[in-house]
PDB file of C-alpha atoms in Angstrom:
ATOM      1  CA  MET J  78       8.952   3.927 -13.856  1.00  0.00           C
ATOM      2  CA  ASN J  79       7.484   7.143 -15.239  1.00  0.00           C
ATOM      3  CA  THR J  80       4.090   7.939 -13.742  1.00  0.00           C
ATOM      4  CA  VAL J  81       1.350   8.356 -16.342  1.00  0.00           C
ATOM      5  CA  ILE J  82      -2.043   9.256 -14.873  1.00  0.00           C
ATOM      6  CA  GLY J  83      -5.442   8.347 -16.244  1.00  0.00           C
ATOM      7  CA  PHE J  84      -8.410  10.411 -15.075  1.00  0.00           C
ATOM      8  CA  ILE J  85     -11.968   9.176 -15.584  1.00  0.00           C
ATOM      9  CA  GLY J  86     -14.847  11.598 -14.975  1.00  0.00           C
ATOM     10  CA  ILE J  87     -14.478  15.254 -15.944  1.00  0.00           C
ATOM     11  CA  GLY J  88     -17.300  16.798 -13.947  1.00  0.00           C
ATOM     12  CA  VAL J  89     -17.631  19.794 -11.632  1.00  0.00           C
ATOM     13  CA  MET J  90     -14.761  18.567  -9.449  1.00  0.00           C
ATOM     14  CA  GLY J  91     -12.895  16.158 -11.709  1.00  0.00           C
ATOM     15  CA  LYS J  92     -12.052  18.843 -14.243  1.00  0.00           C
ATOM     16  CA  SER J  93     -10.181  20.925 -11.652  1.00  0.00           C
ATOM     17  CA  MET J  94      -8.497  17.891 -10.106  1.00  0.00           C
ATOM     18  CA  ALA J  95      -7.180  16.682 -13.468  1.00  0.00           C
ATOM     19  CA  GLY J  96      -6.144  20.242 -14.296  1.00  0.00           C
ATOM     20  CA  ASN J  97      -4.069  20.494 -11.124  1.00  0.00           C
ATOM     21  CA  LEU J  98      -2.264  17.264 -12.020  1.00  0.00           C
ATOM     22  CA  LEU J  99      -1.481  18.692 -15.459  1.00  0.00           C
ATOM     23  CA  LYS J 100      -0.145  21.885 -13.881  1.00  0.00           C
ATOM     24  CA  ALA J 101       2.109  19.745 -11.680  1.00  0.00           C
ATOM     25  CA  GLY J 102       3.719  18.363 -14.823  1.00  0.00           C
ATOM     26  CA  TYR J 103       2.171  14.904 -15.041  1.00  0.00           C
ATOM     27  CA  GLU J 104       1.270  13.258 -18.326  1.00  0.00           C
ATOM     28  CA  VAL J 105      -2.497  12.822 -18.048  1.00  0.00           C
ATOM     29  CA  TYR J 106      -4.954  10.849 -20.157  1.00  0.00           C
ATOM     30  CA  VAL J 107      -8.627  11.743 -19.686  1.00  0.00           C
ATOM     31  CA  TYR J 108     -11.883   9.964 -20.389  1.00  0.00           C
ATOM     32  CA  THR J 109     -15.438  11.098 -19.864  1.00  0.00           C
ATOM     33  CA  ARG J 110     -18.637  10.073 -21.598  1.00  0.00           C
ATOM     34  CA  THR J 111     -19.015  13.505 -23.220  1.00  0.00           C
ATOM     35  CA  LYS J 112     -15.714  14.474 -24.869  1.00  0.00           C
ATOM     36  CA  GLU J 113     -16.750  18.144 -24.979  1.00  0.00           C
ATOM     37  CA  LYS J 114     -16.396  18.306 -21.173  1.00  0.00           C
ATOM     38  CA  ALA J 115     -12.703  17.478 -21.548  1.00  0.00           C
ATOM     39  CA  SER J 116     -11.966  20.064 -24.253  1.00  0.00           C
ATOM     40  CA  ASP J 117     -10.375  22.579 -21.851  1.00  0.00           C
ATOM     41  CA  LEU J 118      -8.102  19.907 -20.387  1.00  0.00           C
ATOM     42  CA  ILE J 119      -7.119  18.681 -23.848  1.00  0.00           C
ATOM     43  CA  SER J 120      -6.214  22.249 -24.783  1.00  0.00           C
ATOM     44  CA  GLN J 121      -3.989  22.327 -21.665  1.00  0.00           C
ATOM     45  CA  GLY J 122      -2.139  19.214 -22.804  1.00  0.00           C
ATOM     46  CA  ALA J 123      -4.214  16.272 -21.600  1.00  0.00           C
ATOM     47  CA  LYS J 124      -4.473  13.300 -23.964  1.00  0.00           C
ATOM     48  CA  TRP J 125      -7.897  11.948 -24.866  1.00  0.00           C
ATOM     49  CA  ALA J 126      -8.770   8.287 -24.349  1.00  0.00           C
ATOM     50  CA  SER J 127     -11.909   7.007 -26.028  1.00  0.00           C
ATOM     51  CA  THR J 128     -12.679   4.278 -23.439  1.00  0.00           C
ATOM     52  CA  PRO J 129     -11.732   3.225 -19.887  1.00  0.00           C
ATOM     53  CA  LYS J 130      -9.993   0.248 -21.521  1.00  0.00           C
ATOM     54  CA  GLU J 131      -7.689   2.645 -23.375  1.00  0.00           C
ATOM     55  CA  ILE J 132      -6.976   4.467 -20.105  1.00  0.00           C
ATOM     56  CA  ALA J 133      -6.016   1.110 -18.554  1.00  0.00           C
ATOM     57  CA  GLN J 134      -3.636   0.323 -21.391  1.00  0.00           C
ATOM     58  CA  GLN J 135      -1.891   3.725 -21.481  1.00  0.00           C
ATOM     59  CA  THR J 136      -1.441   4.620 -17.798  1.00  0.00           C
ATOM     60  CA  ASN J 137      -0.133   3.225 -14.502  1.00  0.00           C
ATOM     61  CA  VAL J 138      -2.048   5.396 -11.996  1.00  0.00           C
ATOM     62  CA  ILE J 139      -5.766   5.723 -12.641  1.00  0.00           C
ATOM     63  CA  ILE J 140      -8.129   8.066 -10.807  1.00  0.00           C
ATOM     64  CA  SER J 141     -11.909   7.936 -11.170  1.00  0.00           C
ATOM     65  CA  MET J 142     -14.394  10.595 -10.104  1.00  0.00           C
ATOM     66  CA  VAL J 143     -17.786   9.530 -11.435  1.00  0.00           C
ATOM     67  CA  GLY J 144     -21.409   9.691 -10.337  1.00  0.00           C
ATOM     68  CA  TYR J 145     -22.758   6.474  -8.852  1.00  0.00           C
ATOM     69  CA  PRO J 146     -21.617   3.074  -7.519  1.00  0.00           C
ATOM     70  CA  SER J 147     -23.045   1.469 -10.672  1.00  0.00           C
ATOM     71  CA  ASP J 148     -20.639   3.613 -12.734  1.00  0.00           C
ATOM     72  CA  VAL J 149     -17.736   2.598 -10.495  1.00  0.00           C
ATOM     73  CA  GLU J 150     -18.618  -1.083 -10.800  1.00  0.00           C
ATOM     74  CA  GLU J 151     -18.759  -0.927 -14.600  1.00  0.00           C
ATOM     75  CA  ILE J 152     -15.502   1.034 -14.909  1.00  0.00           C
ATOM     76  CA  TYR J 153     -13.510  -1.245 -12.604  1.00  0.00           C
ATOM     77  CA  LEU J 154     -15.109  -4.667 -12.836  1.00  0.00           C
ATOM     78  CA  GLY J 155     -16.706  -4.739 -16.295  1.00  0.00           C
ATOM     79  CA  GLU J 156     -15.391  -6.812 -19.191  1.00  0.00           C
ATOM     80  CA  HIS J 157     -13.923  -3.674 -20.775  1.00  0.00           C
ATOM     81  CA  GLY J 158     -12.953  -2.198 -17.421  1.00  0.00           C
ATOM     82  CA  LEU J 159      -9.747  -1.232 -15.675  1.00  0.00           C
ATOM     83  CA  ILE J 160      -8.963  -4.413 -13.766  1.00  0.00           C
ATOM     84  CA  GLU J 161      -9.526  -6.737 -16.716  1.00  0.00           C
ATOM     85  CA  ASN J 162      -7.434  -4.597 -19.057  1.00  0.00           C
ATOM     86  CA  GLY J 163      -4.918  -2.834 -16.810  1.00  0.00           C
ATOM     87  CA  LYS J 164      -1.234  -3.521 -16.341  1.00  0.00           C
ATOM     88  CA  LYS J 165       0.353  -5.293 -13.393  1.00  0.00           C
ATOM     89  CA  GLY J 166       1.609  -2.729 -10.881  1.00  0.00           C
ATOM     90  CA  THR J 167      -1.088  -0.172 -11.699  1.00  0.00           C
ATOM     91  CA  TYR J 168      -2.540   1.894  -8.845  1.00  0.00           C
ATOM     92  CA  LEU J 169      -6.309   2.341  -9.029  1.00  0.00           C
ATOM     93  CA  ILE J 170      -7.771   5.258  -7.041  1.00  0.00           C
ATOM     94  CA  ASP J 171     -11.539   5.674  -6.867  1.00  0.00           C
ATOM     95  CA  MET J 172     -12.440   9.114  -5.522  1.00  0.00           C
ATOM     96  CA  THR J 173     -16.165   8.714  -6.147  1.00  0.00           C
ATOM     97  CA  THR J 174     -18.356   8.521  -3.055  1.00  0.00           C
ATOM     98  CA  SER J 175     -19.445   4.901  -3.328  1.00  0.00           C
ATOM     99  CA  THR J 176     -20.260   1.925  -1.115  1.00  0.00           C
ATOM    100  CA  PRO J 177     -17.686   0.460   1.286  1.00  0.00           C
ATOM    101  CA  SER J 178     -18.528  -3.078   0.144  1.00  0.00           C
ATOM    102  CA  LEU J 179     -17.790  -2.225  -3.495  1.00  0.00           C
ATOM    103  CA  ALA J 180     -14.465  -0.670  -2.461  1.00  0.00           C
ATOM    104  CA  VAL J 181     -13.502  -3.921  -0.719  1.00  0.00           C
ATOM    105  CA  ARG J 182     -14.513  -5.973  -3.756  1.00  0.00           C
ATOM    106  CA  ILE J 183     -12.501  -3.781  -6.136  1.00  0.00           C
ATOM    107  CA  ALA J 184      -9.433  -4.014  -3.880  1.00  0.00           C
ATOM    108  CA  GLU J 185      -9.691  -7.807  -3.770  1.00  0.00           C
ATOM    109  CA  GLU J 186     -10.098  -8.155  -7.543  1.00  0.00           C
ATOM    110  CA  ALA J 187      -7.258  -5.712  -8.210  1.00  0.00           C
ATOM    111  CA  LYS J 188      -4.867  -7.706  -6.005  1.00  0.00           C
ATOM    112  CA  LYS J 189      -5.616 -10.857  -8.007  1.00  0.00           C
ATOM    113  CA  LYS J 190      -4.307  -9.029 -11.097  1.00  0.00           C
ATOM    114  CA  GLY J 191      -1.230  -7.612  -9.376  1.00  0.00           C
ATOM    115  CA  MET J 192      -2.706  -4.124  -8.968  1.00  0.00           C
ATOM    116  CA  GLU J 193      -3.463  -1.988  -5.917  1.00  0.00           C
ATOM    117  CA  ALA J 194      -6.814  -0.240  -5.392  1.00  0.00           C
ATOM    118  CA  LEU J 195      -7.537   2.594  -2.978  1.00  0.00           C
ATOM    119  CA  ASP J 196     -10.903   4.115  -2.091  1.00  0.00           C
ATOM    120  CA  ALA J 197     -10.274   7.829  -1.633  1.00  0.00           C
ATOM    121  CA  PRO J 198     -13.472   9.907  -1.577  1.00  0.00           C
ATOM    122  CA  VAL J 199     -13.138  13.644  -1.128  1.00  0.00           C
ATOM    123  CA  SER J 200     -14.841  16.600   0.501  1.00  0.00           C
ATOM    124  CA  GLY J 201     -14.545  20.276  -0.365  1.00  0.00           C
ATOM    125  CA  GLY J 202     -16.757  20.703  -3.425  1.00  0.00           C
ATOM    126  CA  ASP J 203     -15.912  22.725  -6.505  1.00  0.00           C
ATOM    127  CA  ILE J 204     -13.953  25.316  -4.478  1.00  0.00           C
ATOM    128  CA  GLY J 205     -11.755  22.690  -2.805  1.00  0.00           C
ATOM    129  CA  ALA J 206     -11.132  20.975  -6.131  1.00  0.00           C
ATOM    130  CA  ARG J 207     -10.230  24.262  -7.850  1.00  0.00           C
ATOM    131  CA  ASP J 208      -7.887  25.406  -5.085  1.00  0.00           C
ATOM    132  CA  ALA J 209      -6.335  21.931  -4.520  1.00  0.00           C
ATOM    133  CA  LYS J 210      -7.574  22.010  -0.919  1.00  0.00           C
ATOM    134  CA  LEU J 211      -9.721  18.895  -0.890  1.00  0.00           C
ATOM    135  CA  THR J 212     -10.005  16.644   2.132  1.00  0.00           C
ATOM    136  CA  ILE J 213      -9.127  13.126   0.961  1.00  0.00           C
ATOM    137  CA  MET J 214     -10.106  10.071   3.039  1.00  0.00           C
ATOM    138  CA  VAL J 215      -8.143   6.987   1.994  1.00  0.00           C
ATOM    139  CA  GLY J 216      -8.776   3.279   2.483  1.00  0.00           C
ATOM    140  CA  GLY J 217      -6.635   0.397   1.238  1.00  0.00           C
ATOM    141  CA  ASP J 218      -3.146  -1.004   1.629  1.00  0.00           C
ATOM    142  CA  ILE J 219      -0.889   1.385   3.556  1.00  0.00           C
ATOM    143  CA  LYS J 220       2.092   0.812   1.223  1.00  0.00           C
ATOM    144  CA  ALA J 221      -0.083   1.585  -1.813  1.00  0.00           C
ATOM    145  CA  PHE J 222      -1.194   4.796  -0.116  1.00  0.00           C
ATOM    146  CA  GLU J 223       2.396   5.807   0.558  1.00  0.00           C
ATOM    147  CA  ALA J 224       3.356   5.082  -3.059  1.00  0.00           C
ATOM    148  CA  VAL J 225       0.837   7.585  -4.447  1.00  0.00           C
ATOM    149  CA  GLN J 226       0.677  10.098  -1.599  1.00  0.00           C
ATOM    150  CA  THR J 227       2.544  12.682  -3.689  1.00  0.00           C
ATOM    151  CA  ILE J 228      -0.364  12.658  -6.140  1.00  0.00           C
ATOM    152  CA  PHE J 229      -2.911  13.080  -3.354  1.00  0.00           C
ATOM    153  CA  ASP J 230      -0.925  16.049  -2.033  1.00  0.00           C
ATOM    154  CA  ILE J 231      -1.259  17.830  -5.395  1.00  0.00           C
ATOM    155  CA  ILE J 232      -5.065  17.790  -5.337  1.00  0.00           C
ATOM    156  CA  GLY J 233      -5.755  17.928  -1.601  1.00  0.00           C
ATOM    157  CA  SER J 234      -4.514  19.723   1.509  1.00  0.00           C
ATOM    158  CA  ASN J 235      -5.910  17.327   4.137  1.00  0.00           C
ATOM    159  CA  VAL J 236      -5.002  13.768   3.157  1.00  0.00           C
ATOM    160  CA  VAL J 237      -5.612  11.133   5.846  1.00  0.00           C
ATOM    161  CA  TYR J 238      -5.103   7.374   5.612  1.00  0.00           C
ATOM    162  CA  GLN J 239      -8.052   5.771   7.399  1.00  0.00           C
ATOM    163  CA  GLY J 240      -7.372   2.021   7.258  1.00  0.00           C
ATOM    164  CA  PRO J 241      -8.026  -1.025   5.059  1.00  0.00           C
ATOM    165  CA  ALA J 242     -10.181  -1.101   1.925  1.00  0.00           C
ATOM    166  CA  GLY J 243     -13.597   0.482   2.499  1.00  0.00           C
ATOM    167  CA  SER J 244     -12.367   2.734   5.304  1.00  0.00           C
ATOM    168  CA  GLY J 245     -12.236   5.790   3.051  1.00  0.00           C
ATOM    169  CA  GLN J 246     -15.858   5.292   2.041  1.00  0.00           C
ATOM    170  CA  HIS J 247     -16.985   4.756   5.636  1.00  0.00           C
ATOM    171  CA  THR J 248     -15.209   7.997   6.604  1.00  0.00           C
ATOM    172  CA  LYS J 249     -16.958   9.834   3.768  1.00  0.00           C
ATOM    173  CA  MET J 250     -20.271   8.601   5.147  1.00  0.00           C
ATOM    174  CA  CYS J 251     -19.351  10.223   8.488  1.00  0.00           C
ATOM    175  CA  ASN J 252     -18.670  13.431   6.559  1.00  0.00           C
ATOM    176  CA  GLN J 253     -21.985  13.320   4.699  1.00  0.00           C
ATOM    177  CA  ILE J 254     -23.971  12.507   7.833  1.00  0.00           C
ATOM    178  CA  ALA J 255     -22.472  15.568   9.558  1.00  0.00           C
ATOM    179  CA  ILE J 256     -23.193  17.794   6.546  1.00  0.00           C
ATOM    180  CA  ALA J 257     -26.767  16.528   6.128  1.00  0.00           C
ATOM    181  CA  SER J 258     -28.062  17.818   9.464  1.00  0.00           C
ATOM    182  CA  ASN J 259     -25.783  20.871   9.359  1.00  0.00           C
ATOM    183  CA  MET J 260     -27.328  21.960   6.039  1.00  0.00           C
ATOM    184  CA  ILE J 261     -30.744  22.018   7.684  1.00  0.00           C
ATOM    185  CA  GLY J 262     -29.459  24.153  10.558  1.00  0.00           C
ATOM    186  CA  VAL J 263     -27.532  26.515   8.287  1.00  0.00           C
ATOM    187  CA  THR J 264     -30.489  27.041   5.955  1.00  0.00           C
ATOM    188  CA  GLU J 265     -33.002  27.516   8.759  1.00  0.00           C
ATOM    189  CA  ALA J 266     -30.713  30.033  10.477  1.00  0.00           C
ATOM    190  CA  ILE J 267     -30.365  32.238   7.401  1.00  0.00           C
ATOM    191  CA  SER J 268     -34.055  31.887   6.561  1.00  0.00           C
ATOM    192  CA  TYR J 269     -34.845  32.995  10.114  1.00  0.00           C
ATOM    193  CA  ALA J 270     -32.528  36.011   9.701  1.00  0.00           C
ATOM    194  CA  LYS J 271     -34.309  37.015   6.511  1.00  0.00           C
ATOM    195  CA  LYS J 272     -37.796  36.705   8.040  1.00  0.00           C
ATOM    196  CA  ALA J 273     -36.673  38.694  11.094  1.00  0.00           C
ATOM    197  CA  GLY J 274     -35.708  41.578   8.825  1.00  0.00           C
ATOM    198  CA  LEU J 275     -31.967  41.212   9.383  1.00  0.00           C
ATOM    199  CA  ASP J 276     -29.221  41.587   6.790  1.00  0.00           C
ATOM    200  CA  PRO J 277     -28.110  37.957   6.176  1.00  0.00           C
ATOM    201  CA  ASP J 278     -24.568  39.065   5.260  1.00  0.00           C
ATOM    202  CA  ARG J 279     -24.176  40.896   8.572  1.00  0.00           C
ATOM    203  CA  VAL J 280     -25.640  37.952  10.481  1.00  0.00           C
ATOM    204  CA  LEU J 281     -23.093  35.722   8.757  1.00  0.00           C
ATOM    205  CA  LEU J 282     -20.266  37.990   9.964  1.00  0.00           C
ATOM    206  CA  SER J 283     -21.349  37.341  13.548  1.00  0.00           C
ATOM    207  CA  ILE J 284     -22.190  33.662  13.536  1.00  0.00           C
ATOM    208  CA  SER J 285     -19.691  32.166  11.084  1.00  0.00           C
ATOM    209  CA  SER J 286     -16.698  32.691  13.388  1.00  0.00           C
ATOM    210  CA  GLY J 287     -18.392  31.519  16.591  1.00  0.00           C
ATOM    211  CA  ALA J 288     -19.580  28.153  17.844  1.00  0.00           C
ATOM    212  CA  ALA J 289     -22.029  27.868  14.927  1.00  0.00           C
ATOM    213  CA  GLY J 290     -19.253  28.131  12.347  1.00  0.00           C
ATOM    214  CA  SER J 291     -18.976  25.495   9.624  1.00  0.00           C
ATOM    215  CA  TRP J 292     -17.743  25.098   6.058  1.00  0.00           C
ATOM    216  CA  SER J 293     -21.320  25.141   4.784  1.00  0.00           C
ATOM    217  CA  LEU J 294     -22.136  28.320   6.686  1.00  0.00           C
ATOM    218  CA  SER J 295     -19.091  30.169   5.352  1.00  0.00           C
ATOM    219  CA  ASN J 296     -19.118  28.871   1.767  1.00  0.00           C
ATOM    220  CA  LEU J 297     -22.729  28.090   0.871  1.00  0.00           C
ATOM    221  CA  VAL J 298     -24.734  30.775   2.678  1.00  0.00           C
ATOM    222  CA  PRO J 299     -23.258  33.577   0.511  1.00  0.00           C
ATOM    223  CA  ARG J 300     -24.463  31.614  -2.522  1.00  0.00           C
ATOM    224  CA  MET J 301     -27.918  31.184  -0.999  1.00  0.00           C
ATOM    225  CA  VAL J 302     -28.215  34.908  -0.295  1.00  0.00           C
ATOM    226  CA  LYS J 303     -27.182  35.810  -3.855  1.00  0.00           C
ATOM    227  CA  GLY J 304     -29.625  33.312  -5.347  1.00  0.00           C
ATOM    228  CA  ASP J 305     -26.730  31.294  -6.788  1.00  0.00           C
ATOM    229  CA  PHE J 306     -27.803  27.657  -6.848  1.00  0.00           C
ATOM    230  CA  GLU J 307     -25.264  26.386  -9.379  1.00  0.00           C
ATOM    231  CA  PRO J 308     -23.791  23.057  -8.267  1.00  0.00           C
ATOM    232  CA  GLY J 309     -20.605  22.824  -6.306  1.00  0.00           C
ATOM    233  CA  PHE J 310     -22.097  19.470  -5.390  1.00  0.00           C
ATOM    234  CA  TYR J 311     -25.272  18.176  -7.036  1.00  0.00           C
ATOM    235  CA  ILE J 312     -28.397  17.467  -4.996  1.00  0.00           C
ATOM    236  CA  LYS J 313     -28.844  14.187  -6.910  1.00  0.00           C
ATOM    237  CA  HIS J 314     -25.390  13.027  -5.779  1.00  0.00           C
ATOM    238  CA  PHE J 315     -26.003  14.106  -2.187  1.00  0.00           C
ATOM    239  CA  ILE J 316     -29.192  12.024  -2.125  1.00  0.00           C
ATOM    240  CA  LYS J 317     -27.171   9.070  -3.416  1.00  0.00           C
ATOM    241  CA  ASP J 318     -24.654   9.548  -0.593  1.00  0.00           C
ATOM    242  CA  MET J 319     -27.354   9.794   2.057  1.00  0.00           C
ATOM    243  CA  LYS J 320     -28.948   6.583   0.796  1.00  0.00           C
ATOM    244  CA  ILE J 321     -25.619   4.781   1.122  1.00  0.00           C
ATOM    245  CA  ALA J 322     -25.118   6.157   4.635  1.00  0.00           C
ATOM    246  CA  LEU J 323     -28.633   5.152   5.730  1.00  0.00           C
ATOM    247  CA  ASP J 324     -28.160   1.645   4.321  1.00  0.00           C
ATOM    248  CA  GLU J 325     -24.873   1.293   6.206  1.00  0.00           C
ATOM    249  CA  ALA J 326     -26.401   2.698   9.415  1.00  0.00           C
ATOM    250  CA  GLU J 327     -29.295   0.230   9.169  1.00  0.00           C
ATOM    251  CA  ARG J 328     -26.873  -2.639   8.596  1.00  0.00           C
ATOM    252  CA  MET J 329     -25.043  -1.640  11.808  1.00  0.00           C
ATOM    253  CA  GLY J 330     -28.291  -1.261  13.762  1.00  0.00           C
ATOM    254  CA  MET J 331     -27.963   2.508  14.115  1.00  0.00           C
ATOM    255  CA  ASP J 332     -30.812   5.033  14.042  1.00  0.00           C
ATOM    256  CA  ALA J 333     -30.070   8.270  12.126  1.00  0.00           C
ATOM    257  CA  PRO J 334     -33.080  10.624  12.414  1.00  0.00           C
ATOM    258  CA  GLY J 335     -31.188  13.762  11.299  1.00  0.00           C
ATOM    259  CA  LEU J 336     -29.938  12.041   8.178  1.00  0.00           C
ATOM    260  CA  THR J 337     -33.401  10.650   7.452  1.00  0.00           C
ATOM    261  CA  LEU J 338     -34.981  14.112   7.667  1.00  0.00           C
ATOM    262  CA  SER J 339     -32.329  15.711   5.464  1.00  0.00           C
ATOM    263  CA  LYS J 340     -32.724  13.018   2.822  1.00  0.00           C
ATOM    264  CA  SER J 341     -36.500  13.526   2.726  1.00  0.00           C
ATOM    265  CA  LEU J 342     -36.134  17.313   2.298  1.00  0.00           C
ATOM    266  CA  TYR J 343     -33.646  16.897  -0.535  1.00  0.00           C
ATOM    267  CA  GLU J 344     -35.814  14.272  -2.207  1.00  0.00           C
ATOM    268  CA  ASN J 345     -38.686  16.774  -2.165  1.00  0.00           C
ATOM    269  CA  LEU J 346     -36.415  19.298  -3.905  1.00  0.00           C
ATOM    270  CA  ALA J 347     -35.349  16.725  -6.490  1.00  0.00           C
ATOM    271  CA  GLU J 348     -38.980  15.896  -7.224  1.00  0.00           C
ATOM    272  CA  ALA J 349     -39.572  19.628  -7.745  1.00  0.00           C
ATOM    273  CA  GLY J 350     -36.892  19.667 -10.448  1.00  0.00           C
ATOM    274  CA  GLU J 351     -33.854  20.729  -8.411  1.00  0.00           C
ATOM    275  CA  GLU J 352     -31.807  17.511  -8.705  1.00  0.00           C
ATOM    276  CA  ASN J 353     -29.100  19.269 -10.756  1.00  0.00           C
ATOM    277  CA  SER J 354     -28.881  22.280  -8.439  1.00  0.00           C
ATOM    278  CA  GLY J 355     -26.244  22.630  -5.734  1.00  0.00           C
ATOM    279  CA  THR J 356     -26.983  21.482  -2.209  1.00  0.00           C
ATOM    280  CA  GLN J 357     -27.433  25.140  -1.145  1.00  0.00           C
ATOM    281  CA  ALA J 358     -30.761  25.042  -3.007  1.00  0.00           C
ATOM    282  CA  LEU J 359     -32.243  23.689   0.238  1.00  0.00           C
ATOM    283  CA  TYR J 360     -32.776  27.433   0.832  1.00  0.00           C
ATOM    284  CA  LYS J 361     -35.647  27.249  -1.684  1.00  0.00           C
ATOM    285  CA  HIS J 362     -37.517  24.840   0.600  1.00  0.00           C
ATOM    286  CA  TYR J 363     -37.843  27.644   3.170  1.00  0.00           C
ATOM    287  CA  ASN J 364     -38.035  30.720   0.950  1.00  0.00           C
ATOM    288  CA  ASN J 365     -40.048  29.957  -2.180  1.00  0.00           C
TER     289      ASN J 365
END
């Protein structure tokens, strides 16, 4: 059967991901709430779908990359959604960072309709999406994963199957918890360098390749120093992720003080009007 891909959500990352699938030669249908966001992809050969229902009817592999769990729930489980209107044998791949419990529910409902659903959140931001070097964390049926692994390999360079439905989302929470505290350390380090009269770029040369090295240090600090706070990943979406992680940690009886502090700092930024800035805008907390 010829693979026809539907892609829902043409945002900062989704646009590049869908574009890479087009470049690989796949027939791709796209849907996003604002058609203008898909204009570049349409000019590259993507076909426009006016609703998720139309995506479900025209394709047999569907990828979603949207904002919030409420969006995921509507797209997959709503009356006009993918599961109600999709074809038997369709593979559903949600790459949104969402809740593990919703991922399990979607997988169960998909199976009832003869479909397979995978939760496959990603890490790597706009750069990873552009360069097809995303980390992809996959939960769901192992045979379903193997059936679509070729597609994952086109948009990511580190694709790891984590276990049954919900496992991808739990792994993404581990990722976000690690980033949350790291962003505080990274931002404080560069703020300290600035206040000590050092050249932040030269400091970065020394510390980014040592024990302090991290993706955030190497990729986001240069943006901080230049005053570039455009989103590779929105603050509002990071807050959403941290809320999910804290809810899950509480459910498991785990204390997460680093995550709690990071969430409070980012919420302060959002209240100050920075919710649509990139996560590197934490720098403003220390330097405004």
